[in-house]
Structures are given as structure tokens and as C-alpha cells.
Amino acid sequence: GQQVMQIPQYQHVQEGEDFTTYCNSSTTLSNIQWYKQRPGGHPVFLIQLVKSGEVKKQKRLTFQFGEAKKNSSLHITATQTTDVGTYFCAGRTTGGFKTIFGAGTRLFVKA
Amino acid sequence: DTAVSQTPKYLVTQMGNDKSIKCEQNLGHDTMYWYKQDSKKFLKIMFSYNNKELIINETVPNRFSPKSPDKAHLNLHINSLELGDSAVYFCASSQDWSSGGAGTQYFGPGTRLLVL
């Protein structure tokens, strides 16, 4: 079946270091969304990418959607302790109702 | 003014019991979901309803039965609870593209279920 693979599963960084998480889909996606879940919280929508090759920025966060619309990345510049949490990508299948979540990348930031 | 609410927030129960979790959204969305998140944080979709109609039913044991009395509510009933059912269950809603929305999912706070 359709899958969205996300790596790495965990990432430990020192505060101030950069962080990147990657998502790859086995099939072309119509869009990809990114969510953040703080420890003990619920997933919260960050952004949606729709166009091939799209790049969007939110302060220190940069989101990219691949040219083939099969992969995406989230890059955080100069991490802060408030960035701690699990980041999920979620790809929407073309022509369907389904949004498939990646396994998530759990980010730990050491002060 | 919580957008997506779930009750209860915590649920501790014995194996073999039957329990229900309720979800309500006040966003006017057409689509609602149930997800199960295990201890490894995997978010696994269980069910999705669009305008009270079941549209996604993943491989979930028959002990789990969703019910949508109206498009603002999606409840989850679980029969004969097992140890492996212990997890956090999230309800979510979205307004999909077919009805002019972006498909962004809004999650409830979660129900932490512990089966002893």
C-alpha cells in the first residue's frame, strides 16, 4: 500500500544546531502537510505544500516539496528548546480522501 | 472555545470492559477521523467519516465501532478491551478540498487509554 517514510526516527541536537527531517512517499502526492506535536500534546498543523518544488519559510523553519512531489523536508535553523517535540509529515494521496502520516521524527534539544 | 474536544481525557479500565470515547468539533467541518498513537508515537488512522458516512476503515479489529450521529460528532466504542488497546486516541476534523477546504486536520487533545 501507499506509504510515507520519515527519517530519522529520533534526533538529539545541542541548542543552536540545525535539524532536518525528511519524508519520502512511494507515490506522487497531491500535497504534503507538516505537523508538530509537543510532549504530552496533540499534533498541530504547521504548513501545507502543494506545488512541485515549493519552498516555504516560517521564521527558523524551512519546508520543501520535491520536484516530483514524492519527497519533502523540514529544516530548523539554530534549534531552540522550544522546538522540542515530534514532527510529522502527512502526504495526501492523489485523487483520494486519504492523508498518510509519516512515523514522525522526535527532536530532543539539549540546552 | 475548543475547536475539537474529546471526552474523557484519561481512561483507565480493566481488560474485557467496554468503553466509549466521544468527540465533537465546532469548526463546521465535514470530515472527522480517529487515530491511534502508540508509545512509539506512530499515528495510525483508524476511521474517517465524511458527512456521517464512513469513508476510511483501516484494518482495525471489529471490537472498535465508530458512530457519527451528526457531522459534528464522531464517537468510538471499544468492546472487550485488551492490553494492546492502551494508547492515546486522537480525534481530528478537516474541511476537505471537495467542499472548498484545505484538508488541514485539527486534532483534539487526545484520550489516554490504559487497559490493566
PDB file of N, CA, C and O in Angstrom, chain A residues 9 30-31 33 35 37 40-43 45 48 86 88 92 97-99 101 103 106, chain B residues 35 37 39-43 55-56 58 90 96-97 102-105 107-109 112:
ATOM      1  N   GLN A   9      14.183   8.729  12.944  1.00  0.00           N
ATOM      2  CA  GLN A   9      13.145   8.487  13.933  1.00  0.00           C
ATOM      3  C   GLN A   9      13.350   9.385  15.142  1.00  0.00           C
ATOM      4  O   GLN A   9      12.397   9.886  15.731  1.00  0.00           O
ATOM      5  N   SER A  30      -0.528  14.724  -3.794  1.00  0.00           N
ATOM      6  CA  SER A  30      -1.165  15.971  -4.237  1.00  0.00           C
ATOM      7  C   SER A  30      -0.731  17.132  -3.345  1.00  0.00           C
ATOM      8  O   SER A  30      -0.645  18.273  -3.801  1.00  0.00           O
ATOM      9  N   ASN A  31      -0.458  16.855  -2.092  1.00  0.00           N
ATOM     10  CA  ASN A  31       0.124  17.863  -1.213  1.00  0.00           C
ATOM     11  C   ASN A  31       0.793  17.177  -0.040  1.00  0.00           C
ATOM     12  O   ASN A  31       0.667  15.960   0.137  1.00  0.00           O
ATOM     13  N   GLN A  33       1.635  17.960   4.205  1.00  0.00           N
ATOM     14  CA  GLN A  33       1.455  18.831   5.358  1.00  0.00           C
ATOM     15  C   GLN A  33       2.488  18.453   6.412  1.00  0.00           C
ATOM     16  O   GLN A  33       2.971  17.321   6.446  1.00  0.00           O
ATOM     17  N   TYR A  35       3.151  18.697  10.674  1.00  0.00           N
ATOM     18  CA  TYR A  35       2.542  18.911  11.985  1.00  0.00           C
ATOM     19  C   TYR A  35       3.621  18.805  13.062  1.00  0.00           C
ATOM     20  O   TYR A  35       4.604  18.080  12.898  1.00  0.00           O
ATOM     21  N   GLN A  37       4.009  18.000  17.253  1.00  0.00           N
ATOM     22  CA  GLN A  37       3.353  17.540  18.476  1.00  0.00           C
ATOM     23  C   GLN A  37       4.322  17.741  19.638  1.00  0.00           C
ATOM     24  O   GLN A  37       5.366  17.094  19.696  1.00  0.00           O
ATOM     25  N   GLY A  40       3.300  15.368  25.327  1.00  0.00           N
ATOM     26  CA  GLY A  40       2.036  15.406  26.067  1.00  0.00           C
ATOM     27  C   GLY A  40       0.917  16.126  25.354  1.00  0.00           C
ATOM     28  O   GLY A  40      -0.198  16.223  25.875  1.00  0.00           O
ATOM     29  N   GLY A  41       1.203  16.636  24.160  1.00  0.00           N
ATOM     30  CA  GLY A  41       0.193  17.409  23.441  1.00  0.00           C
ATOM     31  C   GLY A  41      -0.377  16.658  22.260  1.00  0.00           C
ATOM     32  O   GLY A  41      -0.215  15.447  22.127  1.00  0.00           O
ATOM     33  N   HIS A  42      -1.036  17.406  21.387  1.00  0.00           N
ATOM     34  CA  HIS A  42      -1.619  16.812  20.199  1.00  0.00           C
ATOM     35  C   HIS A  42      -0.977  17.433  18.965  1.00  0.00           C
ATOM     36  O   HIS A  42      -0.408  18.528  19.028  1.00  0.00           O
ATOM     37  N   PRO A  43      -1.038  16.741  17.822  1.00  0.00           N
ATOM     38  CA  PRO A  43      -0.444  17.302  16.600  1.00  0.00           C
ATOM     39  C   PRO A  43      -1.108  18.623  16.226  1.00  0.00           C
ATOM     40  O   PRO A  43      -2.335  18.741  16.265  1.00  0.00           O
ATOM     41  N   PHE A  45      -1.074  21.632  13.193  1.00  0.00           N
ATOM     42  CA  PHE A  45      -0.710  21.932  11.814  1.00  0.00           C
ATOM     43  C   PHE A  45       0.316  23.058  11.747  1.00  0.00           C
ATOM     44  O   PHE A  45       0.185  24.088  12.412  1.00  0.00           O
ATOM     45  N   GLN A  48       1.284  23.652   4.783  1.00  0.00           N
ATOM     46  CA  GLN A  48       0.936  22.759   3.679  1.00  0.00           C
ATOM     47  C   GLN A  48       1.689  23.198   2.426  1.00  0.00           C
ATOM     48  O   GLN A  48       1.760  24.383   2.120  1.00  0.00           O
ATOM     49  N   THR A  86       7.686  16.132  18.414  1.00  0.00           N
ATOM     50  CA  THR A  86       7.699  15.199  17.293  1.00  0.00           C
ATOM     51  C   THR A  86       7.121  15.897  16.073  1.00  0.00           C
ATOM     52  O   THR A  86       6.040  16.493  16.148  1.00  0.00           O
ATOM     53  N   PHE A  88       5.738  15.555  12.297  1.00  0.00           N
ATOM     54  CA  PHE A  88       5.127  14.597  11.371  1.00  0.00           C
ATOM     55  C   PHE A  88       4.927  15.233  10.005  1.00  0.00           C
ATOM     56  O   PHE A  88       4.457  16.376   9.916  1.00  0.00           O
ATOM     57  N   ARG A  92      -0.963  13.686   1.223  1.00  0.00           N
ATOM     58  CA  ARG A  92      -2.300  13.384   0.724  1.00  0.00           C
ATOM     59  C   ARG A  92      -2.174  12.677  -0.619  1.00  0.00           C
ATOM     60  O   ARG A  92      -1.488  13.148  -1.522  1.00  0.00           O
ATOM     61  N   PHE A  97      -9.242  10.583  -0.540  1.00  0.00           N
ATOM     62  CA  PHE A  97      -9.503  11.261   0.725  1.00  0.00           C
ATOM     63  C   PHE A  97      -8.353  11.097   1.701  1.00  0.00           C
ATOM     64  O   PHE A  97      -8.292  11.773   2.701  1.00  0.00           O
ATOM     65  N   LYS A  98      -7.456  10.171   1.386  1.00  0.00           N
ATOM     66  CA  LYS A  98      -6.533   9.720   2.406  1.00  0.00           C
ATOM     67  C   LYS A  98      -5.342  10.640   2.602  1.00  0.00           C
ATOM     68  O   LYS A  98      -4.707  11.084   1.657  1.00  0.00           O
ATOM     69  N   THR A  99      -5.030  10.914   3.849  1.00  0.00           N
ATOM     70  CA  THR A  99      -3.790  11.568   4.218  1.00  0.00           C
ATOM     71  C   THR A  99      -2.998  10.565   5.033  1.00  0.00           C
ATOM     72  O   THR A  99      -3.485  10.046   6.030  1.00  0.00           O
ATOM     73  N   PHE A 101       0.174   9.673   7.332  1.00  0.00           N
ATOM     74  CA  PHE A 101       1.177  10.274   8.191  1.00  0.00           C
ATOM     75  C   PHE A 101       2.471   9.469   8.176  1.00  0.00           C
ATOM     76  O   PHE A 101       2.451   8.234   8.163  1.00  0.00           O
ATOM     77  N   ALA A 103       6.020   8.392  10.189  1.00  0.00           N
ATOM     78  CA  ALA A 103       6.183   7.870  11.542  1.00  0.00           C
ATOM     79  C   ALA A 103       6.590   8.945  12.538  1.00  0.00           C
ATOM     80  O   ALA A 103       6.526   8.734  13.746  1.00  0.00           O
ATOM     81  N   ARG A 106      11.278  12.497  16.303  1.00  0.00           N
ATOM     82  CA  ARG A 106      11.249  13.084  17.637  1.00  0.00           C
ATOM     83  C   ARG A 106      12.529  13.883  17.842  1.00  0.00           C
ATOM     84  O   ARG A 106      13.626  13.333  17.756  1.00  0.00           O
TER      85      ARG A 106
ATOM     86  N   TYR B  35      -7.628   8.469  15.253  1.00  0.00           N
ATOM     87  CA  TYR B  35      -6.269   7.972  15.154  1.00  0.00           C
ATOM     88  C   TYR B  35      -5.891   7.283  16.454  1.00  0.00           C
ATOM     89  O   TYR B  35      -6.336   7.673  17.526  1.00  0.00           O
ATOM     90  N   GLN B  37      -2.415   6.481  18.618  1.00  0.00           N
ATOM     91  CA  GLN B  37      -0.982   6.759  18.727  1.00  0.00           C
ATOM     92  C   GLN B  37      -0.404   5.879  19.824  1.00  0.00           C
ATOM     93  O   GLN B  37      -0.776   5.987  20.982  1.00  0.00           O
ATOM     94  N   SER B  39       2.957   3.976  21.951  1.00  0.00           N
ATOM     95  CA  SER B  39       4.036   4.531  22.790  1.00  0.00           C
ATOM     96  C   SER B  39       5.216   5.013  21.957  1.00  0.00           C
ATOM     97  O   SER B  39       6.015   5.827  22.416  1.00  0.00           O
ATOM     98  N   LYS B  40       5.338   4.520  20.731  1.00  0.00           N
ATOM     99  CA  LYS B  40       6.414   4.966  19.841  1.00  0.00           C
ATOM    100  C   LYS B  40       6.007   6.177  19.017  1.00  0.00           C
ATOM    101  O   LYS B  40       6.735   6.603  18.134  1.00  0.00           O
ATOM    102  N   LYS B  41       4.862   6.719  19.310  1.00  0.00           N
ATOM    103  CA  LYS B  41       4.355   7.933  18.659  1.00  0.00           C
ATOM    104  C   LYS B  41       3.839   7.730  17.240  1.00  0.00           C
ATOM    105  O   LYS B  41       3.557   8.700  16.552  1.00  0.00           O
ATOM    106  N   PHE B  42       3.733   6.477  16.783  1.00  0.00           N
ATOM    107  CA  PHE B  42       3.157   6.271  15.452  1.00  0.00           C
ATOM    108  C   PHE B  42       1.700   6.685  15.471  1.00  0.00           C
ATOM    109  O   PHE B  42       0.935   6.248  16.325  1.00  0.00           O
ATOM    110  N   LEU B  43       1.318   7.515  14.485  1.00  0.00           N
ATOM    111  CA  LEU B  43      -0.065   7.965  14.354  1.00  0.00           C
ATOM    112  C   LEU B  43      -0.741   7.096  13.306  1.00  0.00           C
ATOM    113  O   LEU B  43      -0.477   7.247  12.116  1.00  0.00           O
ATOM    114  N   ILE B  55     -15.817   6.586   5.317  1.00  0.00           N
ATOM    115  CA  ILE B  55     -15.070   6.576   4.068  1.00  0.00           C
ATOM    116  C   ILE B  55     -13.727   5.882   4.198  1.00  0.00           C
ATOM    117  O   ILE B  55     -13.160   5.443   3.209  1.00  0.00           O
ATOM    118  N   ILE B  56     -13.177   5.808   5.377  1.00  0.00           N
ATOM    119  CA  ILE B  56     -11.940   5.077   5.597  1.00  0.00           C
ATOM    120  C   ILE B  56     -12.141   4.153   6.782  1.00  0.00           C
ATOM    121  O   ILE B  56     -12.592   4.571   7.844  1.00  0.00           O
ATOM    122  N   GLU B  58      -9.610   1.445   8.244  1.00  0.00           N
ATOM    123  CA  GLU B  58      -8.362   0.708   8.138  1.00  0.00           C
ATOM    124  C   GLU B  58      -8.503  -0.635   8.853  1.00  0.00           C
ATOM    125  O   GLU B  58      -9.542  -0.933   9.413  1.00  0.00           O
ATOM    126  N   PHE B  90      -6.660   9.945  19.245  1.00  0.00           N
ATOM    127  CA  PHE B  90      -6.922  11.317  18.835  1.00  0.00           C
ATOM    128  C   PHE B  90      -8.073  11.351  17.845  1.00  0.00           C
ATOM    129  O   PHE B  90      -8.120  10.580  16.888  1.00  0.00           O
ATOM    130  N   ASP B  96     -12.363  19.280   3.669  1.00  0.00           N
ATOM    131  CA  ASP B  96     -11.582  18.808   2.540  1.00  0.00           C
ATOM    132  C   ASP B  96     -11.804  19.634   1.288  1.00  0.00           C
ATOM    133  O   ASP B  96     -12.725  20.438   1.204  1.00  0.00           O
ATOM    134  N   TRP B  97     -10.921  19.368   0.316  1.00  0.00           N
ATOM    135  CA  TRP B  97     -10.924  20.159  -0.911  1.00  0.00           C
ATOM    136  C   TRP B  97     -12.253  20.081  -1.652  1.00  0.00           C
ATOM    137  O   TRP B  97     -12.674  21.043  -2.265  1.00  0.00           O
ATOM    138  N   ALA B 102      -8.920  23.099   2.824  1.00  0.00           N
ATOM    139  CA  ALA B 102      -7.524  22.793   2.513  1.00  0.00           C
ATOM    140  C   ALA B 102      -7.115  21.409   3.003  1.00  0.00           C
ATOM    141  O   ALA B 102      -6.010  20.979   2.727  1.00  0.00           O
ATOM    142  N   GLY B 103      -7.994  20.734   3.714  1.00  0.00           N
ATOM    143  CA  GLY B 103      -7.651  19.403   4.199  1.00  0.00           C
ATOM    144  C   GLY B 103      -6.813  19.406   5.455  1.00  0.00           C
ATOM    145  O   GLY B 103      -6.389  18.348   5.912  1.00  0.00           O
ATOM    146  N   THR B 104      -6.537  20.587   6.001  1.00  0.00           N
ATOM    147  CA  THR B 104      -5.781  20.652   7.252  1.00  0.00           C
ATOM    148  C   THR B 104      -6.557  19.944   8.350  1.00  0.00           C
ATOM    149  O   THR B 104      -7.764  20.152   8.495  1.00  0.00           O
ATOM    150  N   GLN B 105      -5.862  19.135   9.090  1.00  0.00           N
ATOM    151  CA  GLN B 105      -6.522  18.398  10.160  1.00  0.00           C
ATOM    152  C   GLN B 105      -6.305  19.102  11.501  1.00  0.00           C
ATOM    153  O   GLN B 105      -5.201  19.492  11.838  1.00  0.00           O
ATOM    154  N   PHE B 107      -6.641  18.527  15.441  1.00  0.00           N
ATOM    155  CA  PHE B 107      -6.702  17.408  16.363  1.00  0.00           C
ATOM    156  C   PHE B 107      -7.292  17.823  17.709  1.00  0.00           C
ATOM    157  O   PHE B 107      -7.092  18.943  18.177  1.00  0.00           O
ATOM    158  N   GLY B 108      -7.990  16.867  18.311  1.00  0.00           N
ATOM    159  CA  GLY B 108      -8.438  17.043  19.685  1.00  0.00           C
ATOM    160  C   GLY B 108      -7.278  16.796  20.635  1.00  0.00           C
ATOM    161  O   GLY B 108      -6.187  16.405  20.206  1.00  0.00           O
ATOM    162  N   PRO B 109      -7.493  17.000  21.928  1.00  0.00           N
ATOM    163  CA  PRO B 109      -6.409  16.881  22.913  1.00  0.00           C
ATOM    164  C   PRO B 109      -5.991  15.440  23.192  1.00  0.00           C
ATOM    165  O   PRO B 109      -4.972  15.213  23.826  1.00  0.00           O
ATOM    166  N   ARG B 112      -6.208   9.400  26.724  1.00  0.00           N
ATOM    167  CA  ARG B 112      -5.167   8.455  27.119  1.00  0.00           C
ATOM    168  C   ARG B 112      -5.827   7.247  27.762  1.00  0.00           C
ATOM    169  O   ARG B 112      -6.335   7.336  28.876  1.00  0.00           O
TER     170      ARG B 112
END
